[in-house]
């Protein structure tokens, strides 16, 4: 049975029309679910009792469950339990420009990036739309505030759960839904070329981030298996098509891993690779985890890398660090809980 929070406005319209009812009830229901945050369907006052009974029969109202929160001054990490007892994580970060949440898109992940904690556990399943939507609803409930920014950078590869991702994005962006501006939403992919091309046709102005992490195939192949399926040349080609279709800018994420991708030669090669691409590069100090042997580049090396990019006129920032005290690297909280 579908969950009520799986439905986009279009899905609801279709439902009401099929029931011989009125299409405009979709917007009303959206309003009750997301603006008024009703706890049960009886609280809807604008739809007839009989119709509400039908809705109750046709949809589940089940929620995911918040089971653990680790709190720090400007970051909170949430662990949720799903109805099949699986666990997912989300992270809240307080910035001067607002509150952002990093959501998970799958249980486990099949991309197998060597440095990533989440990938140690194979994909169990995709998250349903309602599970992703509720990550945000439950966090807003917990803090009693609205979330202004969403990044799909938690556990999972969002483009490996494309259909649900698109519905999720439509719901959280909808003005009567969670009303989070498209430009405040970022989807991060390890580089599934076919989906980057598909996403370039998606009408919402959502930001795209690419986990690049290497300036060439040789290094990328060693740390990101996806690179064998979609080599650098194809990836860059797809990004260029995305940029020409959307007139937007992409973000490249680049984790600095000691002695793997942090040399000055790598920085130069990276600058060359992105030349002429409307992008900015986000350098990420690696969050070390107990289970993997990758090490973070030291600060001097990070600064050197940064300077080389700057000198070569690349837009570059170093990611502000959140939550290395609490288990904020992807997948760490769940690993702790399940002691994998
Ligand atoms: N599958 C998507 C989104 C999830 S990963 C993607 O690959 O983009 C989100 C980001 O966190 C990616 O850039 C990923 O490479 C990075 N990441 C994973 N483990 C990390 C760690 N221990 N420290 C810092 N960044 C990490």
Coordinates of C-alpha atoms and ligand atoms in Angstrom, one line a residue:
X1 CA 0.0 0.0 0.0
X2 CA 1.3 3.5 -0.8
X3 CA 1.9 5.9 1.9
X4 CA 0.2 9.3 1.8
X5 CA 3.5 11.1 1.9
X6 CA 4.6 9.3 -1.3
X7 CA 2.3 11.4 -3.4
X8 CA 3.1 14.4 -5.5
X9 CA 0.4 16.9 -6.2
X10 CA -0.1 15.4 -9.6
X11 CA -0.5 11.9 -8.0
X12 CA -3.1 13.2 -5.7
X13 CA -5.0 14.9 -8.5
X14 CA -5.1 11.7 -10.4
X15 CA -6.3 9.9 -7.3
X16 CA -9.2 12.3 -6.7
X17 CA -10.2 12.3 -10.4
X18 CA -10.2 8.5 -10.4
X19 CA -12.5 8.5 -7.4
X20 CA -14.9 10.8 -9.2
X21 CA -14.0 13.6 -6.9
X22 CA -12.5 17.0 -7.4
X23 CA -9.0 17.7 -8.5
X24 CA -8.6 20.7 -6.3
X25 CA -8.7 18.5 -3.2
X26 CA -5.1 17.6 -4.0
X27 CA -3.9 21.1 -3.1
X28 CA -6.1 21.1 0.0
X29 CA -4.7 17.8 1.2
X30 CA -1.2 18.9 0.5
X31 CA -1.9 22.0 2.6
X32 CA -3.2 19.9 5.5
X33 CA -0.3 17.5 5.4
X34 CA 2.6 19.9 5.0
X35 CA 1.5 23.3 6.2
X36 CA -0.9 22.3 9.0
X37 CA 1.1 19.1 9.7
X38 CA -2.0 17.2 10.7
X39 CA -1.5 14.0 12.7
X40 CA -4.5 12.1 11.2
X41 CA -6.8 12.4 8.3
X42 CA -9.9 13.3 10.4
X43 CA -8.4 16.7 10.9
X44 CA -8.9 17.6 7.2
X45 CA -11.9 19.9 7.2
X46 CA -12.3 20.7 3.5
X47 CA -12.9 17.2 2.2
X48 CA -16.1 15.2 2.8
X49 CA -16.1 12.4 5.5
X50 CA -16.8 9.7 2.9
X51 CA -13.9 10.7 0.8
X52 CA -11.6 10.8 3.9
X53 CA -12.7 7.3 4.7
X54 CA -11.6 6.3 1.2
X55 CA -8.3 7.9 1.6
X56 CA -7.8 6.1 4.9
X57 CA -8.6 2.8 3.2
X58 CA -6.3 3.4 0.2
X59 CA -3.2 4.9 1.9
X60 CA -0.9 4.2 4.8
X61 CA -0.1 7.0 7.2
X62 CA 2.9 5.2 8.7
X63 CA 5.8 7.2 9.9
X64 CA 9.5 6.4 10.1
X65 CA 10.7 6.5 13.7
X66 CA 13.3 8.8 15.2
X67 CA 15.4 6.5 17.4
X68 CA 18.6 8.5 18.2
X69 CA 19.9 12.0 18.1
X70 CA 23.5 13.1 18.7
X71 CA 23.6 16.9 19.3
X72 CA 26.4 19.3 19.1
X73 CA 26.2 23.1 19.0
X74 CA 25.8 23.6 15.3
X75 CA 25.1 20.1 14.1
X76 CA 22.7 17.3 15.0
X77 CA 22.8 13.8 13.6
X78 CA 19.6 11.8 13.4
X79 CA 19.1 8.0 13.2
X80 CA 15.7 6.8 12.0
X81 CA 14.3 3.3 12.0
X82 CA 12.2 2.2 9.1
X83 CA 9.2 -0.2 9.2
X84 CA 11.4 -3.1 8.2
X85 CA 13.8 -2.2 11.1
X86 CA 16.5 -0.9 8.7
X87 CA 18.3 2.3 9.8
X88 CA 19.1 5.5 7.9
X89 CA 20.8 8.8 8.9
X90 CA 20.3 12.5 8.3
X91 CA 22.4 15.4 9.5
X92 CA 21.2 18.9 10.4
X93 CA 23.7 21.8 10.1
X94 CA 23.1 25.3 11.3
X95 CA 24.7 28.0 9.0
X96 CA 24.5 31.7 9.2
X97 CA 22.2 31.6 6.1
X98 CA 19.8 29.0 7.4
X99 CA 19.4 25.4 8.4
X100 CA 20.4 22.6 6.1
X101 CA 19.6 18.9 6.3
X102 CA 21.6 16.2 4.5
X103 CA 19.2 13.3 3.7
X104 CA 19.8 9.6 2.8
X105 CA 18.3 8.2 -0.4
X106 CA 18.9 4.4 0.1
X107 CA 19.5 1.8 2.7
X108 CA 23.1 0.9 2.0
X109 CA 24.8 1.8 -1.3
X110 CA 26.1 -0.2 -4.2
X111 CA 28.6 2.4 -5.5
X112 CA 31.4 0.9 -3.5
X113 CA 33.6 4.1 -3.1
X114 CA 36.6 2.8 -1.1
X115 CA 36.9 5.7 1.3
X116 CA 33.2 5.8 2.2
X117 CA 31.7 4.3 5.3
X118 CA 28.2 3.9 3.8
X119 CA 29.4 1.8 0.9
X120 CA 30.7 -0.9 3.3
X121 CA 27.2 -2.1 3.4
X122 CA 25.6 -3.1 0.0
X123 CA 22.3 -1.6 -1.0
X124 CA 19.4 -3.3 0.8
X125 CA 16.8 -1.2 -0.9
X126 CA 15.8 2.2 -2.2
X127 CA 14.1 4.6 0.2
X128 CA 10.5 5.2 -0.6
X129 CA 9.4 8.8 -1.3
X130 CA 7.6 9.0 2.1
X131 CA 10.7 7.9 4.0
X132 CA 12.8 10.7 2.4
X133 CA 10.1 13.3 3.0
X134 CA 9.7 12.3 6.6
X135 CA 13.4 12.7 7.3
X136 CA 12.7 16.3 6.9
X137 CA 9.3 16.4 8.5
X138 CA 10.6 14.7 11.7
X139 CA 13.7 16.9 11.9
X140 CA 11.5 20.1 11.6
X141 CA 9.3 18.7 14.3
X142 CA 12.3 18.0 16.5
X143 CA 13.8 21.5 16.3
X144 CA 10.5 23.3 15.9
X145 CA 11.9 25.3 13.0
X146 CA 11.7 25.2 9.2
X147 CA 14.5 23.8 7.2
X148 CA 15.8 26.1 4.5
X149 CA 18.2 24.0 2.6
X150 CA 18.4 20.3 1.6
X151 CA 21.3 18.3 0.3
X152 CA 20.8 14.7 -0.9
X153 CA 24.3 13.6 0.2
X154 CA 23.5 11.1 3.0
X155 CA 23.7 7.4 2.6
X156 CA 23.0 6.1 -0.9
X157 CA 23.3 7.2 -4.5
X158 CA 20.3 9.3 -5.3
X159 CA 20.6 8.7 -9.1
X160 CA 20.3 5.0 -8.3
X161 CA 16.8 5.8 -6.9
X162 CA 15.9 8.2 -9.6
X163 CA 12.1 8.0 -9.8
X164 CA 11.6 8.3 -6.0
X165 CA 14.2 11.1 -5.9
X166 CA 12.3 13.1 -8.5
X167 CA 9.0 12.8 -6.6
X168 CA 10.7 13.7 -3.3
X169 CA 12.2 16.8 -4.9
X170 CA 8.8 17.8 -6.3
X171 CA 7.1 17.4 -2.9
X172 CA 9.7 19.3 -0.9
X173 CA 9.9 22.1 -3.4
X174 CA 6.1 22.5 -3.9
X175 CA 4.8 25.8 -2.4
X176 CA 2.1 24.0 -0.5
X177 CA 4.5 21.1 0.3
X178 CA 7.7 21.9 2.3
X179 CA 8.2 25.0 0.1
X180 CA 12.0 24.6 0.0
X181 CA 13.3 26.7 -2.9
X182 CA 14.8 24.7 -5.8
X183 CA 18.0 26.7 -5.6
X184 CA 18.3 25.7 -2.0
X185 CA 18.3 22.0 -2.9
X186 CA 21.4 20.1 -4.0
X187 CA 21.6 16.5 -5.3
X188 CA 25.0 14.9 -5.2
X189 CA 26.0 12.0 -7.5
X190 CA 29.1 9.9 -7.9
X191 CA 28.6 10.3 -11.6
X192 CA 25.9 8.2 -13.2
X193 CA 26.1 9.7 -16.7
X194 CA 22.8 8.5 -18.0
X195 CA 21.0 10.1 -15.0
X196 CA 22.9 13.3 -15.3
X197 CA 21.6 13.6 -18.8
X198 CA 18.1 12.8 -17.7
X199 CA 18.3 15.3 -14.8
X200 CA 19.2 18.0 -17.2
X201 CA 15.6 17.8 -18.5
X202 CA 14.1 18.1 -15.0
X203 CA 12.3 21.4 -14.9
X204 CA 13.2 22.5 -11.3
X205 CA 16.3 24.6 -10.9
X206 CA 17.9 22.2 -8.5
X207 CA 21.7 22.2 -7.9
X208 CA 23.8 19.4 -9.0
X209 CA 27.0 18.3 -7.3
X210 CA 29.4 15.7 -8.6
X211 CA 31.6 13.6 -6.4
X212 CA 34.8 13.8 -8.5
X213 CA 37.6 13.1 -6.0
X214 CA 40.2 12.6 -8.7
X215 CA 41.6 14.5 -11.7
X216 CA 41.9 11.5 -14.0
X217 CA 40.7 7.9 -14.6
X218 CA 43.8 6.3 -13.2
X219 CA 43.2 7.6 -9.7
X220 CA 39.4 7.6 -9.9
X221 CA 39.3 4.0 -10.9
X222 CA 41.2 3.1 -7.8
X223 CA 38.8 4.7 -5.4
X224 CA 35.5 4.9 -7.2
X225 CA 34.3 1.8 -9.1
X226 CA 31.6 3.8 -10.9
X227 CA 34.5 5.4 -12.8
X228 CA 35.0 2.1 -14.8
X229 CA 31.4 2.3 -16.0
X230 CA 31.5 6.0 -16.8
X231 CA 35.1 7.2 -17.5
X232 CA 36.1 10.8 -17.0
X233 CA 35.7 11.8 -20.6
X234 CA 32.0 10.6 -20.7
X235 CA 31.4 12.2 -17.3
X236 CA 32.7 15.6 -18.3
X237 CA 30.9 15.4 -21.6
X238 CA 27.6 14.7 -19.8
X239 CA 28.2 17.6 -17.4
X240 CA 28.8 19.9 -20.4
X241 CA 25.5 18.9 -21.9
X242 CA 23.8 19.4 -18.5
X243 CA 25.3 22.9 -18.3
X244 CA 24.3 23.9 -21.8
X245 CA 20.7 22.7 -21.2
X246 CA 20.2 24.2 -17.8
X247 CA 22.4 27.3 -17.9
X248 CA 23.5 26.4 -14.4
X249 CA 26.7 25.8 -12.5
X250 CA 27.8 22.4 -11.1
X251 CA 29.7 21.8 -7.9
X252 CA 32.6 19.3 -7.9
X253 CA 33.3 17.7 -4.6
X254 CA 36.8 16.6 -4.0
X255 CA 37.8 14.8 -0.8
X256 CA 41.5 15.3 -0.1
X257 CA 43.0 11.9 0.7
X258 CA 46.5 11.8 1.9
X259 CA 49.0 10.5 -0.7
X260 CA 46.2 9.5 -3.0
X261 CA 44.8 12.5 -4.8
X262 CA 46.3 15.5 -2.9
X263 CA 49.6 16.1 -4.8
X264 CA 50.4 19.4 -6.5
X265 CA 50.3 17.6 -9.8
X266 CA 46.8 16.5 -9.1
X267 CA 45.8 20.1 -8.3
X268 CA 47.2 21.2 -11.7
X269 CA 45.6 18.4 -13.5
X270 CA 42.2 19.2 -11.8
X271 CA 42.5 22.8 -12.8
X272 CA 43.1 21.8 -16.4
X273 CA 40.2 19.3 -16.3
X274 CA 37.6 21.9 -15.2
X275 CA 38.9 24.8 -17.4
X276 CA 36.0 26.3 -19.2
X277 CA 33.4 24.5 -17.2
X278 CA 31.0 26.7 -15.2
X279 CA 31.7 25.1 -11.8
X280 CA 33.1 25.5 -8.4
X281 CA 35.2 23.0 -6.5
X282 CA 34.5 22.1 -2.9
X283 CA 37.5 20.7 -1.3
X284 CA 36.5 18.3 1.5
X285 CA 38.9 17.5 4.4
X286 CA 38.4 13.7 4.8
X287 CA 36.5 12.6 7.8
X288 CA 38.5 9.6 9.0
X289 CA 36.6 6.6 10.1
X290 CA 37.7 3.7 12.3
X291 CA 37.0 1.1 9.8
X292 CA 38.9 2.4 6.8
X293 CA 42.6 3.2 6.4
X294 CA 42.3 6.3 4.3
X295 CA 43.9 9.4 6.0
X296 CA 43.1 13.0 5.8
X297 CA 45.6 15.3 4.0
X298 CA 47.3 17.6 6.4
X299 CA 46.4 21.3 6.5
X300 CA 49.4 22.5 4.7
X301 CA 48.8 20.1 1.8
X302 CA 45.1 21.2 1.7
X303 CA 46.2 24.9 1.6
X304 CA 48.7 24.1 -1.2
X305 CA 46.1 22.4 -3.2
X306 CA 43.7 25.2 -2.7
X307 CA 46.3 27.8 -3.7
X308 CA 47.1 26.0 -7.0
X309 CA 43.5 26.0 -7.9
X310 CA 43.0 29.6 -7.0
X311 CA 46.1 30.6 -9.0
X312 CA 44.6 28.8 -12.0
X313 CA 41.4 30.8 -11.7
X314 CA 39.2 28.0 -10.4
X315 CA 36.3 28.9 -8.1
X316 CA 37.2 26.9 -5.0
X317 CA 36.2 26.6 -1.4
X318 CA 37.2 24.4 1.5
X319 CA 34.3 22.8 3.1
X320 CA 33.6 24.0 6.6
X321 CA 33.8 21.1 8.9
X322 CA 30.8 19.9 11.0
X323 CA 30.6 17.2 13.4
X324 CA 33.9 15.4 13.5
X325 CA 33.2 15.1 17.2
X326 CA 29.9 13.4 16.7
X327 CA 29.7 10.5 14.1
X328 CA 29.0 12.8 11.2
X329 CA 30.8 11.0 8.4
X330 CA 28.2 9.2 6.2
X331 CA 27.2 5.9 7.7
X332 CA 29.1 6.2 10.9
X333 CA 26.2 6.5 13.2
X334 CA 24.4 3.5 11.7
X335 CA 27.7 1.5 11.9
X336 CA 28.0 2.3 15.5
X337 CA 24.4 1.3 16.2
X338 CA 24.6 -1.9 14.3
X339 CA 28.3 -2.6 15.0
X340 CA 28.9 -3.8 11.5
Ligands
LIG1 N1 26.3 8.9 -3.6 C1 26.3 10.4 -3.6 C2 25.8 11.0 -2.4 C3 26.3 10.5 -1.1 S1 28.0 10.7 -0.6 C4 27.7 10.9 -4.1 O1 28.6 10.0 -4.2 O2 27.8 12.0 -4.3 C5 28.1 12.4 -0.2 C6 29.5 13.0 -0.3 O3 30.3 12.6 0.9 C7 30.3 12.4 -1.5 O4 31.0 13.4 -2.1 C8 31.2 11.4 -0.8 O5 32.2 11.1 -1.6 C9 31.5 12.1 0.5 N2 32.1 11.3 1.6 C10 31.9 10.0 1.8 N3 32.7 9.6 2.9 C11 33.3 10.7 3.3 C12 34.2 10.9 4.4 N4 34.5 9.9 5.3 N5 34.7 12.1 4.6 C13 34.3 13.2 3.8 N6 33.4 13.0 2.7 C14 33.0 11.8 2.5

